[in-house]
Amino acid sequence: MATRDVENGPVLGTPDDFSDRPERQGRFVVHVVIAVLVAIIAGGWGYVMWSATGNVGVTKQVVAFDASRPDSAEITFEIAKPADRAAVCRLRATDANHVEVGSKEVKIPAGEGYTRLKESLDISGQASSVHIQYCNLV
């Protein structure tokens, strides 16, 4: 690739052949606006993630469930919560298509931090699964 014209010098010229680049006005303002927008978006995303963590004061775990009967289902589960607070848990039974066929709210009184419970749910159709939908401190 030829970069020089043998008779006239460089093909594109030398740096001295070009005028100075003009000063750019308002560049600082653009950077400040972008920084503010990024901060707002990051703060919003942080709030969404913080609020999506749910109620961390209650730990729940399903130990076992029995959905073999067509009119009722049983679930055995464990709850760990602060001993001085009561909790409400919603149990949910679903069929093979993940349609709710039964539910029940269970109130766990204050006084015990760790509780293992066995509950029975009345269901409207054959359940294939029983789980804890949520547990909240009250």
mmCIF file of N, CA and C in Angstrom:
data_model
loop_
_atom_site.group_PDB
_atom_site.id
_atom_site.type_symbol
_atom_site.label_atom_id
_atom_site.label_comp_id
_atom_site.label_asym_id
_atom_site.label_seq_id
_atom_site.Cartn_x
_atom_site.Cartn_y
_atom_site.Cartn_z
ATOM 1 N N MET A 1 0.843 -1.166 0.000
ATOM 2 C CA MET A 1 0.000 0.000 0.000
ATOM 3 C C MET A 1 0.897 1.240 0.000
ATOM 4 N N ALA A 2 0.659 2.088 -0.905
ATOM 5 C CA ALA A 2 1.473 3.301 -1.013
ATOM 6 C C ALA A 2 0.902 4.368 -0.106
ATOM 7 N N THR A 3 1.757 4.910 0.771
ATOM 8 C CA THR A 3 1.317 5.982 1.654
ATOM 9 C C THR A 3 1.895 7.321 1.237
ATOM 10 N N ARG A 4 2.761 7.298 0.268
ATOM 11 C CA ARG A 4 3.384 8.553 -0.173
ATOM 12 C C ARG A 4 3.256 8.689 -1.682
ATOM 13 N N ASP A 5 2.994 9.877 -2.056
ATOM 14 C CA ASP A 5 3.108 10.203 -3.478
ATOM 15 C C ASP A 5 4.535 10.691 -3.656
ATOM 16 N N VAL A 6 5.270 10.035 -4.483
ATOM 17 C CA VAL A 6 6.704 10.293 -4.586
ATOM 18 C C VAL A 6 6.997 11.752 -4.883
ATOM 19 N N GLU A 7 6.163 12.418 -5.649
ATOM 20 C CA GLU A 7 6.482 13.782 -6.048
ATOM 21 C C GLU A 7 5.912 14.837 -5.107
ATOM 22 N N ASN A 8 4.734 14.602 -4.527
ATOM 23 C CA ASN A 8 4.069 15.655 -3.760
ATOM 24 C C ASN A 8 4.082 15.450 -2.248
ATOM 25 N N GLY A 9 4.657 14.440 -1.704
ATOM 26 C CA GLY A 9 4.645 14.189 -0.273
ATOM 27 C C GLY A 9 3.561 13.182 0.103
ATOM 28 N N PRO A 10 3.153 13.126 1.373
ATOM 29 C CA PRO A 10 2.154 12.149 1.820
ATOM 30 C C PRO A 10 0.817 12.344 1.104
ATOM 31 N N VAL A 11 0.149 11.224 0.843
ATOM 32 C CA VAL A 11 -1.119 11.255 0.125
ATOM 33 C C VAL A 11 -2.180 12.002 0.939
ATOM 34 N N LEU A 12 -2.248 11.751 2.236
ATOM 35 C CA LEU A 12 -3.281 12.360 3.079
ATOM 36 C C LEU A 12 -2.841 13.672 3.694
ATOM 37 N N GLY A 13 -1.622 14.024 3.556
ATOM 38 C CA GLY A 13 -1.129 15.275 4.117
ATOM 39 C C GLY A 13 -0.451 15.062 5.450
ATOM 40 N N THR A 14 0.056 16.108 6.014
ATOM 41 C CA THR A 14 0.721 16.061 7.314
ATOM 42 C C THR A 14 -0.204 16.707 8.341
ATOM 43 N N PRO A 15 0.032 16.518 9.626
ATOM 44 C CA PRO A 15 -0.826 17.130 10.641
ATOM 45 C C PRO A 15 -0.874 18.653 10.545
ATOM 46 N N ASP A 16 0.179 19.239 10.069
ATOM 47 C CA ASP A 16 0.193 20.700 9.951
ATOM 48 C C ASP A 16 -0.733 21.193 8.839
ATOM 49 N N ASP A 17 -1.126 20.306 7.911
ATOM 50 C CA ASP A 17 -2.010 20.706 6.814
ATOM 51 C C ASP A 17 -3.464 20.879 7.269
ATOM 52 N N PHE A 18 -3.804 20.358 8.433
ATOM 53 C CA PHE A 18 -5.192 20.394 8.901
ATOM 54 C C PHE A 18 -5.357 21.439 9.995
ATOM 55 N N SER A 19 -6.563 22.006 10.081
ATOM 56 C CA SER A 19 -6.817 22.989 11.134
ATOM 57 C C SER A 19 -7.036 22.277 12.468
ATOM 58 N N ASP A 20 -6.896 23.017 13.551
ATOM 59 C CA ASP A 20 -7.098 22.442 14.879
ATOM 60 C C ASP A 20 -8.558 22.034 15.061
ATOM 61 N N ARG A 21 -8.754 21.009 15.858
ATOM 62 C CA ARG A 21 -10.108 20.538 16.167
ATOM 63 C C ARG A 21 -10.818 21.592 16.997
ATOM 64 N N PRO A 22 -12.069 21.920 16.655
ATOM 65 C CA PRO A 22 -12.773 22.952 17.426
ATOM 66 C C PRO A 22 -13.088 22.470 18.847
ATOM 67 N N GLU A 23 -13.145 23.397 19.784
ATOM 68 C CA GLU A 23 -13.496 23.070 21.166
ATOM 69 C C GLU A 23 -14.935 22.571 21.219
ATOM 70 N N ARG A 24 -15.171 21.529 22.010
ATOM 71 C CA ARG A 24 -16.531 21.009 22.150
ATOM 72 C C ARG A 24 -17.153 21.617 23.389
ATOM 73 N N GLN A 25 -18.263 22.264 23.211
ATOM 74 C CA GLN A 25 -18.963 22.893 24.317
ATOM 75 C C GLN A 25 -20.014 21.927 24.867
ATOM 76 N N GLY A 26 -20.224 21.930 26.157
ATOM 77 C CA GLY A 26 -21.295 21.147 26.763
ATOM 78 C C GLY A 26 -20.973 19.683 26.981
ATOM 79 N N ARG A 27 -19.746 19.267 26.797
ATOM 80 C CA ARG A 27 -19.403 17.861 26.991
ATOM 81 C C ARG A 27 -19.553 17.461 28.455
ATOM 82 N N PHE A 28 -19.195 18.326 29.360
ATOM 83 C CA PHE A 28 -19.325 18.051 30.786
ATOM 84 C C PHE A 28 -20.791 17.834 31.156
ATOM 85 N N VAL A 29 -21.667 18.649 30.609
ATOM 86 C CA VAL A 29 -23.091 18.535 30.907
ATOM 87 C C VAL A 29 -23.626 17.189 30.434
ATOM 88 N N VAL A 30 -23.205 16.735 29.274
ATOM 89 C CA VAL A 30 -23.653 15.434 28.754
ATOM 90 C C VAL A 30 -23.209 14.317 29.688
ATOM 91 N N HIS A 31 -21.966 14.383 30.168
ATOM 92 C CA HIS A 31 -21.482 13.339 31.083
ATOM 93 C C HIS A 31 -22.239 13.362 32.408
ATOM 94 N N VAL A 32 -22.573 14.529 32.904
ATOM 95 C CA VAL A 32 -23.338 14.626 34.153
ATOM 96 C C VAL A 32 -24.739 14.049 33.961
ATOM 97 N N VAL A 33 -25.382 14.349 32.841
ATOM 98 C CA VAL A 33 -26.723 13.811 32.573
ATOM 99 C C VAL A 33 -26.677 12.293 32.473
ATOM 100 N N ILE A 34 -25.685 11.761 31.784
ATOM 101 C CA ILE A 34 -25.550 10.298 31.675
ATOM 102 C C ILE A 34 -25.304 9.687 33.045
ATOM 103 N N ALA A 35 -24.453 10.304 33.865
ATOM 104 C CA ALA A 35 -24.174 9.781 35.203
ATOM 105 C C ALA A 35 -25.428 9.786 36.074
ATOM 106 N N VAL A 36 -26.237 10.830 35.982
ATOM 107 C CA VAL A 36 -27.472 10.897 36.768
ATOM 108 C C VAL A 36 -28.449 9.812 36.310
ATOM 109 N N LEU A 37 -28.584 9.618 35.009
ATOM 110 C CA LEU A 37 -29.477 8.571 34.503
ATOM 111 C C LEU A 37 -29.019 7.181 34.943
ATOM 112 N N VAL A 38 -27.729 6.925 34.880
ATOM 113 C CA VAL A 38 -27.202 5.629 35.318
ATOM 114 C C VAL A 38 -27.456 5.432 36.810
ATOM 115 N N ALA A 39 -27.279 6.468 37.612
ATOM 116 C CA ALA A 39 -27.527 6.367 39.055
ATOM 117 C C ALA A 39 -29.000 6.082 39.347
ATOM 118 N N ILE A 40 -29.893 6.745 38.611
ATOM 119 C CA ILE A 40 -31.327 6.507 38.818
ATOM 120 C C ILE A 40 -31.697 5.078 38.440
ATOM 121 N N ILE A 41 -31.190 4.603 37.319
ATOM 122 C CA ILE A 41 -31.499 3.234 36.882
ATOM 123 C C ILE A 41 -30.920 2.216 37.862
ATOM 124 N N ALA A 42 -29.680 2.427 38.306
ATOM 125 C CA ALA A 42 -29.070 1.507 39.269
ATOM 126 C C ALA A 42 -29.826 1.514 40.590
ATOM 127 N N GLY A 43 -30.235 2.684 41.034
ATOM 128 C CA GLY A 43 -31.014 2.758 42.277
ATOM 129 C C GLY A 43 -32.355 2.067 42.150
ATOM 130 N N GLY A 44 -33.019 2.251 41.022
ATOM 131 C CA GLY A 44 -34.298 1.575 40.788
ATOM 132 C C GLY A 44 -34.142 0.068 40.751
ATOM 133 N N TRP A 45 -33.113 -0.394 40.079
ATOM 134 C CA TRP A 45 -32.870 -1.845 40.001
ATOM 135 C C TRP A 45 -32.527 -2.396 41.385
ATOM 136 N N GLY A 46 -31.751 -1.648 42.151
ATOM 137 C CA GLY A 46 -31.433 -2.086 43.510
ATOM 138 C C GLY A 46 -32.682 -2.190 44.371
ATOM 139 N N TYR A 47 -33.594 -1.228 44.246
ATOM 140 C CA TYR A 47 -34.836 -1.283 45.012
ATOM 141 C C TYR A 47 -35.681 -2.482 44.604
ATOM 142 N N VAL A 48 -35.766 -2.756 43.309
ATOM 143 C CA VAL A 48 -36.535 -3.909 42.831
ATOM 144 C C VAL A 48 -35.954 -5.204 43.400
ATOM 145 N N MET A 49 -34.646 -5.345 43.370
ATOM 146 C CA MET A 49 -34.016 -6.564 43.897
ATOM 147 C C MET A 49 -34.204 -6.670 45.414
ATOM 148 N N TRP A 50 -34.108 -5.549 46.116
ATOM 149 C CA TRP A 50 -34.281 -5.558 47.566
ATOM 150 C C TRP A 50 -35.702 -5.941 47.941
ATOM 151 N N SER A 51 -36.683 -5.396 47.247
ATOM 152 C CA SER A 51 -38.074 -5.679 47.585
ATOM 153 C C SER A 51 -38.501 -7.061 47.112
ATOM 154 N N ALA A 52 -37.803 -7.643 46.177
ATOM 155 C CA ALA A 52 -38.165 -8.968 45.671
ATOM 156 C C ALA A 52 -37.649 -10.101 46.558
ATOM 157 N N THR A 53 -36.828 -9.794 47.535
ATOM 158 C CA THR A 53 -36.298 -10.852 48.391
ATOM 159 C C THR A 53 -37.356 -11.423 49.305
ATOM 160 N N GLY A 54 -38.449 -10.710 49.515
ATOM 161 C CA GLY A 54 -39.546 -11.230 50.325
ATOM 162 C C GLY A 54 -39.264 -11.103 51.805
ATOM 163 N N ASN A 55 -39.981 -11.912 52.556
ATOM 164 C CA ASN A 55 -39.892 -11.873 54.007
ATOM 165 C C ASN A 55 -38.810 -12.849 54.450
ATOM 166 N N VAL A 56 -37.663 -12.345 54.814
ATOM 167 C CA VAL A 56 -36.552 -13.212 55.191
ATOM 168 C C VAL A 56 -36.625 -13.644 56.646
ATOM 169 N N GLY A 57 -37.649 -13.204 57.383
ATOM 170 C CA GLY A 57 -37.774 -13.562 58.785
ATOM 171 C C GLY A 57 -38.349 -14.948 59.011
ATOM 172 N N VAL A 58 -38.885 -15.591 57.969
ATOM 173 C CA VAL A 58 -39.483 -16.915 58.088
ATOM 174 C C VAL A 58 -38.790 -17.849 57.100
ATOM 175 N N THR A 59 -38.307 -18.967 57.620
ATOM 176 C CA THR A 59 -37.731 -20.005 56.772
ATOM 177 C C THR A 59 -38.703 -21.170 56.749
ATOM 178 N N LYS A 60 -39.037 -21.634 55.564
ATOM 179 C CA LYS A 60 -40.014 -22.714 55.431
ATOM 180 C C LYS A 60 -39.431 -23.829 54.580
ATOM 181 N N GLN A 61 -39.871 -25.053 54.880
ATOM 182 C CA GLN A 61 -39.401 -26.198 54.110
ATOM 183 C C GLN A 61 -40.451 -27.303 54.160
ATOM 184 N N VAL A 62 -40.759 -27.847 52.997
ATOM 185 C CA VAL A 62 -41.672 -28.990 52.919
ATOM 186 C C VAL A 62 -40.879 -30.241 53.240
ATOM 187 N N VAL A 63 -41.371 -31.042 54.176
ATOM 188 C CA VAL A 63 -40.725 -32.298 54.534
ATOM 189 C C VAL A 63 -41.308 -33.430 53.684
ATOM 190 N N ALA A 64 -42.641 -33.465 53.585
ATOM 191 C CA ALA A 64 -43.306 -34.510 52.801
ATOM 192 C C ALA A 64 -44.722 -34.067 52.480
ATOM 193 N N PHE A 65 -45.279 -34.665 51.434
ATOM 194 C CA PHE A 65 -46.700 -34.453 51.154
ATOM 195 C C PHE A 65 -47.277 -35.742 50.594
ATOM 196 N N ASP A 66 -48.593 -35.902 50.793
ATOM 197 C CA ASP A 66 -49.320 -37.067 50.297
ATOM 198 C C ASP A 66 -50.534 -36.568 49.533
ATOM 199 N N ALA A 67 -50.541 -36.810 48.234
ATOM 200 C CA ALA A 67 -51.649 -36.370 47.382
ATOM 201 C C ALA A 67 -52.302 -37.571 46.712
ATOM 202 N N SER A 68 -52.353 -38.688 47.411
ATOM 203 C CA SER A 68 -52.875 -39.914 46.802
ATOM 204 C C SER A 68 -54.398 -39.999 46.842
ATOM 205 N N ARG A 69 -55.053 -39.293 47.761
ATOM 206 C CA ARG A 69 -56.512 -39.353 47.857
ATOM 207 C C ARG A 69 -57.145 -38.276 46.977
ATOM 208 N N PRO A 70 -58.321 -38.536 46.394
ATOM 209 C CA PRO A 70 -58.946 -37.561 45.495
ATOM 210 C C PRO A 70 -59.670 -36.418 46.217
ATOM 211 N N ASP A 71 -59.895 -36.533 47.530
ATOM 212 C CA ASP A 71 -60.658 -35.498 48.234
ATOM 213 C C ASP A 71 -59.851 -34.713 49.257
ATOM 214 N N SER A 72 -58.620 -35.136 49.556
ATOM 215 C CA SER A 72 -57.792 -34.407 50.513
ATOM 216 C C SER A 72 -56.313 -34.676 50.230
ATOM 217 N N ALA A 73 -55.497 -33.761 50.698
ATOM 218 C CA ALA A 73 -54.047 -33.896 50.565
ATOM 219 C C ALA A 73 -53.420 -33.497 51.889
ATOM 220 N N GLU A 74 -52.310 -34.103 52.222
ATOM 221 C CA GLU A 74 -51.616 -33.802 53.470
ATOM 222 C C GLU A 74 -50.225 -33.284 53.175
ATOM 223 N N ILE A 75 -49.762 -32.406 54.040
ATOM 224 C CA ILE A 75 -48.414 -31.863 53.910
ATOM 225 C C ILE A 75 -47.784 -31.781 55.289
ATOM 226 N N THR A 76 -46.523 -32.145 55.383
ATOM 227 C CA THR A 76 -45.728 -31.992 56.593
ATOM 228 C C THR A 76 -44.640 -30.977 56.254
ATOM 229 N N PHE A 77 -44.546 -29.925 57.078
ATOM 230 C CA PHE A 77 -43.584 -28.867 56.780
ATOM 231 C C PHE A 77 -43.008 -28.307 58.061
ATOM 232 N N GLU A 78 -41.865 -27.613 57.904
ATOM 233 C CA GLU A 78 -41.166 -26.997 59.026
ATOM 234 C C GLU A 78 -41.102 -25.490 58.814
ATOM 235 N N ILE A 79 -41.253 -24.761 59.922
ATOM 236 C CA ILE A 79 -41.180 -23.308 59.908
ATOM 237 C C ILE A 79 -40.182 -22.878 60.984
ATOM 238 N N ALA A 80 -39.277 -21.986 60.621
ATOM 239 C CA ALA A 80 -38.369 -21.362 61.589
ATOM 240 C C ALA A 80 -38.618 -19.861 61.518
ATOM 241 N N LYS A 81 -38.939 -19.261 62.660
ATOM 242 C CA LYS A 81 -39.283 -17.841 62.720
ATOM 243 C C LYS A 81 -38.841 -17.291 64.065
ATOM 244 N N PRO A 82 -38.853 -15.981 64.220
ATOM 245 C CA PRO A 82 -38.566 -15.424 65.547
ATOM 246 C C PRO A 82 -39.615 -15.903 66.558
ATOM 247 N N ALA A 83 -39.166 -16.296 67.724
ATOM 248 C CA ALA A 83 -40.070 -16.882 68.717
ATOM 249 C C ALA A 83 -41.122 -15.896 69.220
ATOM 250 N N ASP A 84 -40.824 -14.614 69.178
ATOM 251 C CA ASP A 84 -41.773 -13.639 69.706
ATOM 252 C C ASP A 84 -42.773 -13.144 68.666
ATOM 253 N N ARG A 85 -42.775 -13.703 67.466
ATOM 254 C CA ARG A 85 -43.676 -13.261 66.395
ATOM 255 C C ARG A 85 -44.535 -14.419 65.911
ATOM 256 N N ALA A 86 -45.757 -14.116 65.529
ATOM 257 C CA ALA A 86 -46.644 -15.104 64.926
ATOM 258 C C ALA A 86 -46.434 -15.078 63.406
ATOM 259 N N ALA A 87 -46.896 -16.117 62.736
ATOM 260 C CA ALA A 87 -46.752 -16.190 61.281
ATOM 261 C C ALA A 87 -48.022 -16.773 60.675
ATOM 262 N N VAL A 88 -48.240 -16.455 59.405
ATOM 263 C CA VAL A 88 -49.339 -17.024 58.635
ATOM 264 C C VAL A 88 -48.733 -17.639 57.371
ATOM 265 N N CYS A 89 -49.060 -18.904 57.132
ATOM 266 C CA CYS A 89 -48.562 -19.598 55.948
ATOM 267 C C CYS A 89 -49.745 -20.036 55.093
ATOM 268 N N ARG A 90 -49.596 -19.928 53.786
ATOM 269 C CA ARG A 90 -50.631 -20.395 52.865
ATOM 270 C C ARG A 90 -50.116 -21.648 52.184
ATOM 271 N N LEU A 91 -50.867 -22.725 52.356
ATOM 272 C CA LEU A 91 -50.555 -23.999 51.726
ATOM 273 C C LEU A 91 -51.383 -24.119 50.458
ATOM 274 N N ARG A 92 -50.823 -24.734 49.436
ATOM 275 C CA ARG A 92 -51.501 -24.789 48.134
ATOM 276 C C ARG A 92 -51.302 -26.165 47.509
ATOM 277 N N ALA A 93 -52.407 -26.746 47.058
ATOM 278 C CA ALA A 93 -52.370 -28.021 46.338
ATOM 279 C C ALA A 93 -52.679 -27.745 44.873
ATOM 280 N N THR A 94 -51.895 -28.354 43.981
ATOM 281 C CA THR A 94 -52.099 -28.169 42.539
ATOM 282 C C THR A 94 -52.206 -29.521 41.859
ATOM 283 N N ASP A 95 -52.886 -29.504 40.694
ATOM 284 C CA ASP A 95 -53.002 -30.742 39.925
ATOM 285 C C ASP A 95 -51.845 -30.857 38.942
ATOM 286 N N ALA A 96 -51.936 -31.832 38.044
ATOM 287 C CA ALA A 96 -50.852 -32.089 37.086
ATOM 288 C C ALA A 96 -50.643 -30.926 36.126
ATOM 289 N N ASN A 97 -51.661 -30.083 35.916
ATOM 290 C CA ASN A 97 -51.543 -28.923 35.033
ATOM 291 C C ASN A 97 -51.209 -27.647 35.798
ATOM 292 N N HIS A 98 -50.811 -27.777 37.056
ATOM 293 C CA HIS A 98 -50.448 -26.659 37.926
ATOM 294 C C HIS A 98 -51.633 -25.741 38.242
ATOM 295 N N VAL A 99 -52.831 -26.285 38.189
ATOM 296 C CA VAL A 99 -54.041 -25.549 38.549
ATOM 297 C C VAL A 99 -54.312 -25.800 40.028
ATOM 298 N N GLU A 100 -54.622 -24.747 40.762
ATOM 299 C CA GLU A 100 -54.893 -24.892 42.189
ATOM 300 C C GLU A 100 -56.183 -25.661 42.396
ATOM 301 N N VAL A 101 -56.104 -26.727 43.203
ATOM 302 C CA VAL A 101 -57.290 -27.525 43.523
ATOM 303 C C VAL A 101 -57.640 -27.427 45.006
ATOM 304 N N GLY A 102 -56.809 -26.738 45.778
ATOM 305 C CA GLY A 102 -57.102 -26.545 47.189
ATOM 306 C C GLY A 102 -56.061 -25.657 47.839
ATOM 307 N N SER A 103 -56.493 -24.956 48.887
ATOM 308 C CA SER A 103 -55.556 -24.111 49.630
ATOM 309 C C SER A 103 -56.038 -23.976 51.070
ATOM 310 N N LYS A 104 -55.114 -23.541 51.921
ATOM 311 C CA LYS A 104 -55.442 -23.389 53.334
ATOM 312 C C LYS A 104 -54.436 -22.435 53.961
ATOM 313 N N GLU A 105 -54.925 -21.532 54.804
ATOM 314 C CA GLU A 105 -54.039 -20.658 55.570
ATOM 315 C C GLU A 105 -53.875 -21.229 56.970
ATOM 316 N N VAL A 106 -52.642 -21.295 57.409
ATOM 317 C CA VAL A 106 -52.318 -21.837 58.723
ATOM 318 C C VAL A 106 -51.675 -20.731 59.540
ATOM 319 N N LYS A 107 -52.193 -20.519 60.762
ATOM 320 C CA LYS A 107 -51.630 -19.516 61.660
ATOM 321 C C LYS A 107 -50.733 -20.214 62.668
ATOM 322 N N ILE A 108 -49.504 -19.734 62.770
ATOM 323 C CA ILE A 108 -48.552 -20.272 63.733
ATOM 324 C C ILE A 108 -48.381 -19.213 64.814
ATOM 325 N N PRO A 109 -48.786 -19.510 66.054
ATOM 326 C CA PRO A 109 -48.745 -18.487 67.109
ATOM 327 C C PRO A 109 -47.318 -18.181 67.552
ATOM 328 N N ALA A 110 -47.179 -17.042 68.198
ATOM 329 C CA ALA A 110 -45.884 -16.675 68.779
ATOM 330 C C ALA A 110 -45.574 -17.627 69.927
ATOM 331 N N GLY A 111 -44.311 -17.749 70.233
ATOM 332 C CA GLY A 111 -43.922 -18.609 71.354
ATOM 333 C C GLY A 111 -42.968 -19.706 70.956
ATOM 334 N N GLU A 112 -43.025 -20.154 69.722
ATOM 335 C CA GLU A 112 -42.112 -21.190 69.271
ATOM 336 C C GLU A 112 -41.340 -20.671 68.073
ATOM 337 N N GLY A 113 -40.030 -20.878 68.071
ATOM 338 C CA GLY A 113 -39.214 -20.441 66.956
ATOM 339 C C GLY A 113 -39.210 -21.457 65.826
ATOM 340 N N TYR A 114 -39.117 -22.737 66.188
ATOM 341 C CA TYR A 114 -39.100 -23.814 65.203
ATOM 342 C C TYR A 114 -40.347 -24.664 65.390
ATOM 343 N N THR A 115 -41.053 -24.934 64.319
ATOM 344 C CA THR A 115 -42.281 -25.721 64.401
ATOM 345 C C THR A 115 -42.338 -26.693 63.235
ATOM 346 N N ARG A 116 -42.737 -27.924 63.519
ATOM 347 C CA ARG A 116 -43.016 -28.901 62.471
ATOM 348 C C ARG A 116 -44.512 -29.186 62.533
ATOM 349 N N LEU A 117 -45.200 -29.002 61.409
ATOM 350 C CA LEU A 117 -46.648 -29.152 61.356
ATOM 351 C C LEU A 117 -47.051 -30.160 60.294
ATOM 352 N N LYS A 118 -48.185 -30.807 60.538
ATOM 353 C CA LYS A 118 -48.797 -31.689 59.555
ATOM 354 C C LYS A 118 -50.217 -31.192 59.363
ATOM 355 N N GLU A 119 -50.559 -30.795 58.140
ATOM 356 C CA GLU A 119 -51.868 -30.224 57.838
ATOM 357 C C GLU A 119 -52.537 -31.011 56.719
ATOM 358 N N SER A 120 -53.874 -31.003 56.754
ATOM 359 C CA SER A 120 -54.674 -31.636 55.713
ATOM 360 C C SER A 120 -55.453 -30.558 54.971
ATOM 361 N N LEU A 121 -55.499 -30.665 53.644
ATOM 362 C CA LEU A 121 -56.219 -29.713 52.807
ATOM 363 C C LEU A 121 -57.360 -30.422 52.112
ATOM 364 N N ASP A 122 -58.537 -29.811 52.105
ATOM 365 C CA ASP A 122 -59.640 -30.312 51.288
ATOM 366 C C ASP A 122 -59.389 -29.859 49.857
ATOM 367 N N ILE A 123 -59.540 -30.788 48.897
ATOM 368 C CA ILE A 123 -59.250 -30.448 47.509
ATOM 369 C C ILE A 123 -60.450 -30.761 46.628
ATOM 370 N N SER A 124 -60.544 -30.061 45.503
ATOM 371 C CA SER A 124 -61.674 -30.228 44.587
ATOM 372 C C SER A 124 -61.377 -31.200 43.454
ATOM 373 N N GLY A 125 -60.138 -31.612 43.304
ATOM 374 C CA GLY A 125 -59.744 -32.556 42.265
ATOM 375 C C GLY A 125 -58.466 -33.251 42.694
ATOM 376 N N GLN A 126 -58.032 -34.215 41.915
ATOM 377 C CA GLN A 126 -56.823 -34.967 42.258
ATOM 378 C C GLN A 126 -55.600 -34.043 42.219
ATOM 379 N N ALA A 127 -54.914 -33.943 43.345
ATOM 380 C CA ALA A 127 -53.710 -33.110 43.428
ATOM 381 C C ALA A 127 -52.485 -33.937 43.040
ATOM 382 N N SER A 128 -51.511 -33.259 42.492
ATOM 383 C CA SER A 128 -50.245 -33.931 42.195
ATOM 384 C C SER A 128 -49.107 -33.350 43.038
ATOM 385 N N SER A 129 -49.355 -32.194 43.657
ATOM 386 C CA SER A 129 -48.317 -31.565 44.461
ATOM 387 C C SER A 129 -48.958 -30.678 45.524
ATOM 388 N N VAL A 130 -48.276 -30.549 46.646
ATOM 389 C CA VAL A 130 -48.699 -29.657 47.722
ATOM 390 C C VAL A 130 -47.450 -28.894 48.154
ATOM 391 N N HIS A 131 -47.567 -27.579 48.240
ATOM 392 C CA HIS A 131 -46.408 -26.780 48.621
ATOM 393 C C HIS A 131 -46.834 -25.587 49.470
ATOM 394 N N ILE A 132 -45.842 -24.909 50.035
ATOM 395 C CA ILE A 132 -46.074 -23.698 50.814
ATOM 396 C C ILE A 132 -45.958 -22.531 49.848
ATOM 397 N N GLN A 133 -47.044 -21.811 49.653
ATOM 398 C CA GLN A 133 -47.005 -20.674 48.733
ATOM 399 C C GLN A 133 -46.249 -19.504 49.366
ATOM 400 N N TYR A 134 -46.541 -19.210 50.636
ATOM 401 C CA TYR A 134 -45.813 -18.147 51.340
ATOM 402 C C TYR A 134 -45.971 -18.321 52.826
ATOM 403 N N CYS A 135 -45.079 -17.700 53.574
ATOM 404 C CA CYS A 135 -45.165 -17.570 55.031
ATOM 405 C C CYS A 135 -44.738 -16.159 55.377
ATOM 406 N N ASN A 136 -45.589 -15.445 56.099
ATOM 407 C CA ASN A 136 -45.306 -14.063 56.479
ATOM 408 C C ASN A 136 -45.445 -13.898 57.981
ATOM 409 N N LEU A 137 -44.605 -13.054 58.550
ATOM 410 C CA LEU A 137 -44.744 -12.697 59.947
ATOM 411 C C LEU A 137 -45.911 -11.734 60.105
ATOM 412 N N VAL A 138 -46.652 -11.897 61.210
ATOM 413 C CA VAL A 138 -47.764 -10.975 61.482
ATOM 414 C C VAL A 138 -47.565 -10.325 62.837
#
